[in-house]
Structure formats: C-alpha cells, structure tokens
GROMACS .gro file of C-alpha atoms in nm:
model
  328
    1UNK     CA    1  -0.728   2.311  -2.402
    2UNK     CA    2  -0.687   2.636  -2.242
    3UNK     CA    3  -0.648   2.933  -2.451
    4UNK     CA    4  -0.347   3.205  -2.324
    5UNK     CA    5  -0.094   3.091  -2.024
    6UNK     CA    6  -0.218   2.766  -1.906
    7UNK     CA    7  -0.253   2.460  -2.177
    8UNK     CA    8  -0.196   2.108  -2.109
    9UNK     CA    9  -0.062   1.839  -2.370
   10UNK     CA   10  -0.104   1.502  -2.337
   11UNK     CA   11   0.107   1.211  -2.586
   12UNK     CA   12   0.177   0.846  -2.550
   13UNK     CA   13   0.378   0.745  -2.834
   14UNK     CA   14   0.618   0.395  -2.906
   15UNK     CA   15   0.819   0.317  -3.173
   16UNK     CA   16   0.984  -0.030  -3.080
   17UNK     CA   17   1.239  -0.025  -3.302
   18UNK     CA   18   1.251   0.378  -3.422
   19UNK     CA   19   1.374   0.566  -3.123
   20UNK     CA   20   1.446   0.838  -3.340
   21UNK     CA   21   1.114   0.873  -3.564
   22UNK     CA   22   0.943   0.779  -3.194
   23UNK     CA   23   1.099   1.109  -3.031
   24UNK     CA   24   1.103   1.324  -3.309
   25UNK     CA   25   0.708   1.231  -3.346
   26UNK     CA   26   0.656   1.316  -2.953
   27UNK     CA   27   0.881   1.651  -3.047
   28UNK     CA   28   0.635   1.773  -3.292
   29UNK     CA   29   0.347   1.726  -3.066
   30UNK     CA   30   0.495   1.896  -2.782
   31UNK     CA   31   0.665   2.197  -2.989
   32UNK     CA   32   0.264   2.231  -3.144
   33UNK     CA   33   0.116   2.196  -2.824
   34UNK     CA   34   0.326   2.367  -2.514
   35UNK     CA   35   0.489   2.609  -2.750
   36UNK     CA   36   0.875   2.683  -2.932
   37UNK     CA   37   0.983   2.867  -2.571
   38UNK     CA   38   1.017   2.501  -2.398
   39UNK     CA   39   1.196   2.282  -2.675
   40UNK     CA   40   1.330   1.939  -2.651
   41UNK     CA   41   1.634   1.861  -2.676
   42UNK     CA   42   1.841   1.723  -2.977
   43UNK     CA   43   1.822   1.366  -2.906
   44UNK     CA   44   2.005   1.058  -3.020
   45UNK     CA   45   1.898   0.756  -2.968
   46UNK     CA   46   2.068   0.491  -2.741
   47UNK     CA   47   2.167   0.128  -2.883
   48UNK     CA   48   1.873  -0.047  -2.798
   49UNK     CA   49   1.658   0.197  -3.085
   50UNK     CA   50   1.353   0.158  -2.861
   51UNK     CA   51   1.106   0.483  -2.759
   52UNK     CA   52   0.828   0.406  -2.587
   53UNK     CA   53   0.696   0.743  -2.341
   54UNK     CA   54   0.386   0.862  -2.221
   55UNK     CA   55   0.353   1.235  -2.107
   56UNK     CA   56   0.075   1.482  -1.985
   57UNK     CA   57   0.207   1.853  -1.966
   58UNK     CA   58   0.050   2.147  -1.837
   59UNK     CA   59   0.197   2.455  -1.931
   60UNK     CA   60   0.174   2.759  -1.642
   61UNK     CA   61   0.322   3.077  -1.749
   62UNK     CA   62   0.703   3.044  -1.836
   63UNK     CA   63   0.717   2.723  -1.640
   64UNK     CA   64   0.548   2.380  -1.705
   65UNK     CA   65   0.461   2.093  -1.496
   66UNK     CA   66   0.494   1.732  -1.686
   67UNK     CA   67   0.418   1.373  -1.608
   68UNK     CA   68   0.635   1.095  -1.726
   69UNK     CA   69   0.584   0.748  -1.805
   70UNK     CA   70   0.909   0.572  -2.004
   71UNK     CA   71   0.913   0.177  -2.108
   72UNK     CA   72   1.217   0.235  -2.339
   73UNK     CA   73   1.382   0.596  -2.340
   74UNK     CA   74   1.765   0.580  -2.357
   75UNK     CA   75   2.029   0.813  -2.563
   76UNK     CA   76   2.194   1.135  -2.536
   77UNK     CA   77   2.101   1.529  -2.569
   78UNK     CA   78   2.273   1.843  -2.743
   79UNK     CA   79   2.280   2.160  -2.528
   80UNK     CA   80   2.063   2.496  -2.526
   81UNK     CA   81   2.145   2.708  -2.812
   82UNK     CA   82   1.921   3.003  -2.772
   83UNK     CA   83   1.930   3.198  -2.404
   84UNK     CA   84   1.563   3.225  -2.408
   85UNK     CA   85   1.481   2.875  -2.416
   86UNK     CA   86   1.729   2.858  -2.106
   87UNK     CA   87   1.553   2.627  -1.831
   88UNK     CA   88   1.607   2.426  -1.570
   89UNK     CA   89   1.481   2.078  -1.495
   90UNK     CA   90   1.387   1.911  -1.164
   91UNK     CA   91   1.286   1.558  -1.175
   92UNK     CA   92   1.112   1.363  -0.888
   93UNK     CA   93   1.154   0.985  -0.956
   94UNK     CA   94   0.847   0.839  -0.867
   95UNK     CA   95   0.897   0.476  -1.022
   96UNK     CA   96   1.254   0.350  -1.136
   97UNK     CA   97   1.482   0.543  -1.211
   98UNK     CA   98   1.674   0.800  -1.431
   99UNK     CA   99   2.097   0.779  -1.502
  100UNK     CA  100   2.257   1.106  -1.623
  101UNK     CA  101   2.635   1.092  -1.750
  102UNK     CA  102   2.824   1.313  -1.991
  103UNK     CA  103   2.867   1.242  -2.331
  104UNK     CA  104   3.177   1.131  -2.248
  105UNK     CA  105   3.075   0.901  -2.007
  106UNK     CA  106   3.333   1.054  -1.702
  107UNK     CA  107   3.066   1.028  -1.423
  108UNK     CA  108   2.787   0.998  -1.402
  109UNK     CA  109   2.485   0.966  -1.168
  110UNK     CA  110   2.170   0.757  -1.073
  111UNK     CA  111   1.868   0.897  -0.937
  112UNK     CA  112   1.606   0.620  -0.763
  113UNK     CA  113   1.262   0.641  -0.688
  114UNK     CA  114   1.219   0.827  -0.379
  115UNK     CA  115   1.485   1.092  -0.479
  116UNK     CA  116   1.477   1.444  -0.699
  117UNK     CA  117   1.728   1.610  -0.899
  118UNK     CA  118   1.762   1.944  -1.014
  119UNK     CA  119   1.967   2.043  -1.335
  120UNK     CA  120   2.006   2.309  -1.591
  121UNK     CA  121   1.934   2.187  -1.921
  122UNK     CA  122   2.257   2.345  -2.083
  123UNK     CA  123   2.496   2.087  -2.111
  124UNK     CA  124   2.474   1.805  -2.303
  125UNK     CA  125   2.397   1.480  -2.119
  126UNK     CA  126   2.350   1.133  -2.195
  127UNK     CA  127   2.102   0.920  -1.996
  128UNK     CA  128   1.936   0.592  -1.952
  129UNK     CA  129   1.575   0.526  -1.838
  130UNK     CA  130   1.432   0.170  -1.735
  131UNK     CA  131   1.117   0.018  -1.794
  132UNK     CA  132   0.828   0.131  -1.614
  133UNK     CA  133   1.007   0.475  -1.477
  134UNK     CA  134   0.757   0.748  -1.392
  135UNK     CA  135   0.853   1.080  -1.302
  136UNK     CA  136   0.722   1.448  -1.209
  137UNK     CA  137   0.928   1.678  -1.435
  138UNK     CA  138   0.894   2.082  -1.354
  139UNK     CA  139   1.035   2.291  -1.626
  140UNK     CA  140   1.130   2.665  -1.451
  141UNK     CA  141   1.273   2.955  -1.627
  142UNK     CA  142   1.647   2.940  -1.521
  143UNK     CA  143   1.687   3.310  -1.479
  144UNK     CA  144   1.510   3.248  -1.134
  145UNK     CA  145   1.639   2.903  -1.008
  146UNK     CA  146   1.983   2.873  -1.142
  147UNK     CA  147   2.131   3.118  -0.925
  148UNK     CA  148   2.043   2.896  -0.631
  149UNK     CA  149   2.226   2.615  -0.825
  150UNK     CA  150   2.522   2.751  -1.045
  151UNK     CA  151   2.646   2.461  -1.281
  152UNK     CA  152   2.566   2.179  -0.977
  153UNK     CA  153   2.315   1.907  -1.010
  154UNK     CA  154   2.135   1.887  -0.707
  155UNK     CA  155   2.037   1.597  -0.546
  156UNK     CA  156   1.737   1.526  -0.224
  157UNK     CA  157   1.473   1.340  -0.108
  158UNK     CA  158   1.154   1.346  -0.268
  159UNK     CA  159   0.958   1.304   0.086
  160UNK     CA  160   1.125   1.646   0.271
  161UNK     CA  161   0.853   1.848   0.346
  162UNK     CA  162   0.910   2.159   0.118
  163UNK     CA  163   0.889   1.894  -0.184
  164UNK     CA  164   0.578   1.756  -0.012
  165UNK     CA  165   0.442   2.140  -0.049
  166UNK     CA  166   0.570   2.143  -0.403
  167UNK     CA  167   0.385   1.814  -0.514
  168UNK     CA  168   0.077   1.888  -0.348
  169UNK     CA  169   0.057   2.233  -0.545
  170UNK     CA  170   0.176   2.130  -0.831
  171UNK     CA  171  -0.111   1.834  -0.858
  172UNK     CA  172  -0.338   2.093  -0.745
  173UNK     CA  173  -0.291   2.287  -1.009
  174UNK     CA  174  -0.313   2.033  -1.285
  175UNK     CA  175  -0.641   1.954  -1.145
  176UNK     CA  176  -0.746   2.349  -1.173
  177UNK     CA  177  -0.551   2.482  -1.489
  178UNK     CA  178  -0.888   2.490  -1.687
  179UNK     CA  179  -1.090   2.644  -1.448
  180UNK     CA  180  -0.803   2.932  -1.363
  181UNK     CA  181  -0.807   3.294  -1.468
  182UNK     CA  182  -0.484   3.416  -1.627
  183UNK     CA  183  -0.420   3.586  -1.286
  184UNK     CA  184  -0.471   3.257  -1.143
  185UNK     CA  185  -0.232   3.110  -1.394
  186UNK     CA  186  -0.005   3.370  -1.305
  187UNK     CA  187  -0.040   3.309  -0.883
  188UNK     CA  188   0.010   2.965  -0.953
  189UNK     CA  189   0.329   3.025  -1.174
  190UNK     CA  190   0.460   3.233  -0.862
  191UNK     CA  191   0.400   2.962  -0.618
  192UNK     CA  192   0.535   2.693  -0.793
  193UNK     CA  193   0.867   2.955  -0.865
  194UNK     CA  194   0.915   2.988  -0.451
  195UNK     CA  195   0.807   2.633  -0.360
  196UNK     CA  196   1.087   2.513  -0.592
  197UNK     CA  197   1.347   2.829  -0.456
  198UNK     CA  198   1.194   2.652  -0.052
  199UNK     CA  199   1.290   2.309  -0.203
  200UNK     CA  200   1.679   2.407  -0.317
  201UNK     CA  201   1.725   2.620  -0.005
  202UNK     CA  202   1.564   2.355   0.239
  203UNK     CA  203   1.336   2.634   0.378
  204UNK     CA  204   0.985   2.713   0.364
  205UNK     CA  205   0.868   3.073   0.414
  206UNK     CA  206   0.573   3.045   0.595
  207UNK     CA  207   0.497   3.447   0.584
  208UNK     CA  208   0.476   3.433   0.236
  209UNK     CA  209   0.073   3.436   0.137
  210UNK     CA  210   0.092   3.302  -0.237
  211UNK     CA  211   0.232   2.950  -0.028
  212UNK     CA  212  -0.061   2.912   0.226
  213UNK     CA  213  -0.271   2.724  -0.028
  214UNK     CA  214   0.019   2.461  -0.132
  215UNK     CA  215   0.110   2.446   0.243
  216UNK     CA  216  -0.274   2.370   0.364
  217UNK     CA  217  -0.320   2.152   0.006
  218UNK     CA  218  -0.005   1.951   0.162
  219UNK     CA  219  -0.114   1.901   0.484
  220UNK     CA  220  -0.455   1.707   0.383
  221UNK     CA  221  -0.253   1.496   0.182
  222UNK     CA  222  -0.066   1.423   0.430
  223UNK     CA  223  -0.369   1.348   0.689
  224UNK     CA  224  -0.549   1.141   0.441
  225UNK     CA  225  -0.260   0.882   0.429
  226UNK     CA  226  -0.247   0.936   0.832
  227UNK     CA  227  -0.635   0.931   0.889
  228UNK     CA  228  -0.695   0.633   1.132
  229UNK     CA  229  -0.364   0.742   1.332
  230UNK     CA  230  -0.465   0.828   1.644
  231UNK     CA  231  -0.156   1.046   1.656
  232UNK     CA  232  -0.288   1.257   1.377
  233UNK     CA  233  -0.324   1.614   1.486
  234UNK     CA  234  -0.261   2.012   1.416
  235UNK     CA  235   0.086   1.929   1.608
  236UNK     CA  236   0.180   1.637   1.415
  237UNK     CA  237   0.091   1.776   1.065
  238UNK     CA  238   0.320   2.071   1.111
  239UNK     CA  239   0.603   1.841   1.272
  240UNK     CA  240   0.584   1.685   0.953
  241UNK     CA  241   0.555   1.947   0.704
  242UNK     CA  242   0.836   2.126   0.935
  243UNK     CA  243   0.662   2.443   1.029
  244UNK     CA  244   0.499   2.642   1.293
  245UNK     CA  245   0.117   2.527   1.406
  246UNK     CA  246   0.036   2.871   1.410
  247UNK     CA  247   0.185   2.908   1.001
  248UNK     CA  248  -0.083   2.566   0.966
  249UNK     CA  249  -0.336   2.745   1.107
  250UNK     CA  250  -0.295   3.056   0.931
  251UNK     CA  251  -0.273   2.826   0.572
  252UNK     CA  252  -0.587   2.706   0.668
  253UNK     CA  253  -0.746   3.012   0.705
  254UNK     CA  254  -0.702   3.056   0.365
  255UNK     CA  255  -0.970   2.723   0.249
  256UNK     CA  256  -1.343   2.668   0.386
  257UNK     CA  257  -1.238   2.464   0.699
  258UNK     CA  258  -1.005   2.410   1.007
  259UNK     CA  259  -0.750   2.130   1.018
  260UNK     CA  260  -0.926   1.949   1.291
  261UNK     CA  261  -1.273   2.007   1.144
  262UNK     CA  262  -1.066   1.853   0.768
  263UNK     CA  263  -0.967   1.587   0.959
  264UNK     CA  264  -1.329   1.488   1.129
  265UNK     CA  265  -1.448   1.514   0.763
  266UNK     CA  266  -1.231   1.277   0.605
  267UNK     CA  267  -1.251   1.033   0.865
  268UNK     CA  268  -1.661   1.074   0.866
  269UNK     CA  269  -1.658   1.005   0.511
  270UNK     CA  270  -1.485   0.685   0.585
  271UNK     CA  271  -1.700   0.568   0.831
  272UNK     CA  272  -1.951   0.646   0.589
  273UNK     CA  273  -1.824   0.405   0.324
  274UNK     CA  274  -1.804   0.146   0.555
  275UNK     CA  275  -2.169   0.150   0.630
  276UNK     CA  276  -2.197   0.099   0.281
  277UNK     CA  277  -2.009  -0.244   0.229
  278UNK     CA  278  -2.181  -0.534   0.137
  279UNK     CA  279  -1.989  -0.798   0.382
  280UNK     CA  280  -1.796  -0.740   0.683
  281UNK     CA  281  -1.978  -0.377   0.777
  282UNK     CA  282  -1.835  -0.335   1.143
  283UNK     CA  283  -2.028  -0.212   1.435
  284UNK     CA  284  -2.065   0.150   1.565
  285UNK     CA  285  -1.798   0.098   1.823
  286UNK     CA  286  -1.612  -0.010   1.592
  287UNK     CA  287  -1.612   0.262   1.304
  288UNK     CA  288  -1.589   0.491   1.636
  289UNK     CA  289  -1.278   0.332   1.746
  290UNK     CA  290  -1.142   0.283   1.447
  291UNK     CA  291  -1.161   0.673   1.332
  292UNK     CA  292  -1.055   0.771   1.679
  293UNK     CA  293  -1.348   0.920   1.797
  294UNK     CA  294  -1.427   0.926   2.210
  295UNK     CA  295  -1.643   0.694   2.209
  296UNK     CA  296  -1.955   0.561   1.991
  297UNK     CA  297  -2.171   0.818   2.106
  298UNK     CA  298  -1.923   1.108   2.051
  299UNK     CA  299  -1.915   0.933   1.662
  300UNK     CA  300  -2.293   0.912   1.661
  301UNK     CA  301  -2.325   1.307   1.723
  302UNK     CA  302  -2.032   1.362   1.444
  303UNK     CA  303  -2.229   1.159   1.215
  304UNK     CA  304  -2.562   1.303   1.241
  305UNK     CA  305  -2.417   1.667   1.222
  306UNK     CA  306  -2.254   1.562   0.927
  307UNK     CA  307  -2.529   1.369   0.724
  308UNK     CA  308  -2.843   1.403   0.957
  309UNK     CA  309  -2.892   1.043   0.986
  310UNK     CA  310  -2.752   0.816   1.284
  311UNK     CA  311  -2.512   0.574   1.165
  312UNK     CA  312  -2.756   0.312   1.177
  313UNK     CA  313  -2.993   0.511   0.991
  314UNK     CA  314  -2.778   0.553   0.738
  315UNK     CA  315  -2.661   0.216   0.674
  316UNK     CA  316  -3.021   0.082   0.653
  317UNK     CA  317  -3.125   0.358   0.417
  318UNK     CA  318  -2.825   0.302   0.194
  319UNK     CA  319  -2.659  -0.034   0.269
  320UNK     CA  320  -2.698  -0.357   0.058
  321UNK     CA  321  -3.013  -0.595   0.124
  322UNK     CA  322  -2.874  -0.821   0.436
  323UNK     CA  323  -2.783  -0.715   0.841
  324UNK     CA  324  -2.700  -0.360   0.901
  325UNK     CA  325  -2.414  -0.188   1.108
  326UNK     CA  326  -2.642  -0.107   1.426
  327UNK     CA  327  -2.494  -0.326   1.664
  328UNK     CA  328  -2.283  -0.097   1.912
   0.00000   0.00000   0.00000
C-alpha cells in the first residue's frame, strides 16, 4: 500500500442472492481504502439480487484508475450530492458489455467490448452488466474533462490510437505506483488528465513532454503484437499510433533505446525462446526468417551481440537433452 497520493485497493466480493449487502460490503472497502473524495454511488439492486464483482484500484492524485471484473452486477444509481466528489467516468469495455438507461427507462444505451464511453457521474442511471464483463474504468476530476463533454455521453472505439496511448500509460502506471515519488504520482496524474482530454478531442499533442513516455510505452505494445510482421517499422508504428515519425522518435528519446534497436530486442528474445523448446526447435534460417532478419548470418551477428553466444551455442548450452537448433 502506498502511503500519500498513490494507493491501490484490490476486492473480489459475491453475494448470490444479497446484491445489496454484496455492494454495500465492496462500498466499505473502497470508501476505507481509495478514500471519501471518490464515493460510490447509492445503489439499488436490480431484480435478479445477485452481486458478484472483482476490482483492483489504484488511486493517482485526484483521479483513479480501476479494473473491473462483474459476473452479476445489475441495478440503478442516485446522483452526486456533494460538488467535490464531482467526477467523471470513462469506461473501456474490454469483455461484454455495459447498458446505461435512465431511471426511467426513456433510452438508453449499450456499450460492447471493443468500445469506450465517457460520462459524468451526476445523473442518476440505471444499468445492466452481463456475466463475465471486464472493464478499464478511469475516474477524473470533472472540473477538467467535463468541459470537453457538457451533459453528453460520449461514445468511441477502444482501438483509436490516442486510447491506445491512454491504456498503455495507464497499465504502466499500475505496474509503477509503488515504486513512484509523489512527484511521480503527480506526472503521472497529469498525463493520464491530457491523454484522456487527446482521447475526447481525437488529437494527440505530440509537443507535449509529460506524453512522450505513454506515446513510446504505446508503441512497444503495439510492436510486440506486430513482432514477426515484416511490415513492422518506425513508419508503420507511427501510422498506427497516428503521429509524426519524428514525434516517435523524439518519445523514444525519452527511454534507454531506439525503436528499431526495441524492436531487434524483442524479436531476439524470441528467437531466444525458441532455442529453448523441447520439440519442434527450428533451424537458424528459420528463426532468421521468421524474425525478419537478412539472412541467417545477419541473425547470427544480432544474436551474439545480444547474448555472446551463437545461436547454436546457445541452444546447446541451454536447450533440453535431445538435437539442437544448429542446422542452418
């Protein structure tokens, strides 16, 4: 637990046939744990009386970042009483998905997996949430993001690539919340205040310094889904993430290592692992061709810089008893 700005809660709680003693247990842990200034909402149950949620919070600043697991979560919520606990809620559907209406039930709308929505937590709203629905849940101080969205819920894809950015920080810094310095807290806070501003204005400033790590955190996420393309490149990565290569570039500036020398690393380390298997280890030319290098002996050079071994040296050194990957 970390003491000050940054704390992270964590609560899996069911109550088959107790929705309310279910929530109002997960209420007290949360209220004890990320604090009175983010409250839950007053909640009634839905007809089915079933609660069943599992939740890991980390609390940045004024803002928190939450993950959401729901087997059986229906009902409705009261509104914000008190202007300081005045927030607003984006949700990125993941698994499932999440149905908001009003209370009294004129409209309403479904968001699916794939998709995020962005709401202030004002009015009340009644909603409905299927088995298995997991969702990434940022809680932002409204004074800052509701002028970009007035009383409008707002609706987009969950795979543009200023919500890309915003993932990739906002894992990042559940990964590093312990570890940060309340000025770190604070930096992180900031980004995670403009990544969400880049996501409701479908714009990503790429001038602005406190975004280079999110945008360069991004882009290896993106190139370790993409590593055996042979398409993968500088070019490519910023197509994707829909800015300049020079704005790439100057992100990675900011971390210990060049895209293309990220890139060579990754795909290195997978070659690696494959020299490790204990059936079906291919050949050099293989793992060469594979990983896109030149050719084998191009791969060979990589490798040895890398782990001063040749591959074949390596997988007889660390491979399972039986034939080694040193055919070419």
């Amino acid at each position: 637990m970390n003491d000050g700005q940054g704390r992270t809660f964590f609560a899996d709680v069911t109550a088959p046939n107790a929705a309310r003693h279910g929530f109002d247990t997960f209420r007290r842990g949360w209220e004890a744990q990320v604090g009175e200034g983010f409250p839950l909402p007053v909640f009634t149950p839905g007809a089915d009386g079933g609660f069943r949620v599992s939740a890991r919070a980390s609390k940045v600043g004024d803002a928190v970042i939450a993950d959401l697991y729901s087997e059986a979560f229906s009902g409705h919520t009261g509104g914000v009483r008190d202007h300081f606990q005045d927030r607003v809620l984006m949700h990125v559907l993941q698994r499932g998905r999440w149905r908001f209406a009003r209370p009294d039930d004129h409209g309403h709308l479904t968001v699916p997996a794939g998709q995020f929505i962005v709401r202030h937590n004002g009015p009340p709203a009644r909603f409905e949430v299927p088995p298995r629905t997991r969702a990434k849940v940022l809680i932002l101080p409204a004074s800052l993001i509701r002028p970009l969205i007035g009383d409008r819920q707002v609706v987009g894809p969950a795979e543009s690539a200023t919500m890309r950015m915003l993932m990739a920080h906002a894992h990042m810094v559940d990964k590093t919340l312990h570890d940060l310095t309340p000025a770190g807290v604070e930096a992180a806070r900031d980004a995670l205040i403009e990544l969400a501003k880049g996501v409701l204005k479908q714009e990503f400033d790429g001038t602005e310094p406190r975004l280079a790590t999110a945008l360069a955190q991004a882009a290896k996420d993106l190139a370790d889904r993409r590593l055996a393309d042979p398409h993968l490149s500088p070019t490519m990565l910023a197509g994707e993430l829909n800015v300049s290569v020079r704005t790439l570039y100057r992100a990675f500036a900011t971390t210990e290592e060049s895209v293309t020398g990220y890139v060579r690393r990754r795909r290195l380390e997978q070659a690696r692992l494959a020299l490790t298997a204990a059936v079906g280890r291919p050949s050099i030319s293989e793992l060469a061709a594979h990983w896109q290098f030149a050719d084998s002996s191009h791969f060979i050079r990589a490798f040895k810089k890398q782990y001063g071994r040749t591959p074949a040296d390596y997988a007889r050194s660390n491979g399972p008893t039986g034939p080694s990957a040193t055919g070419s």
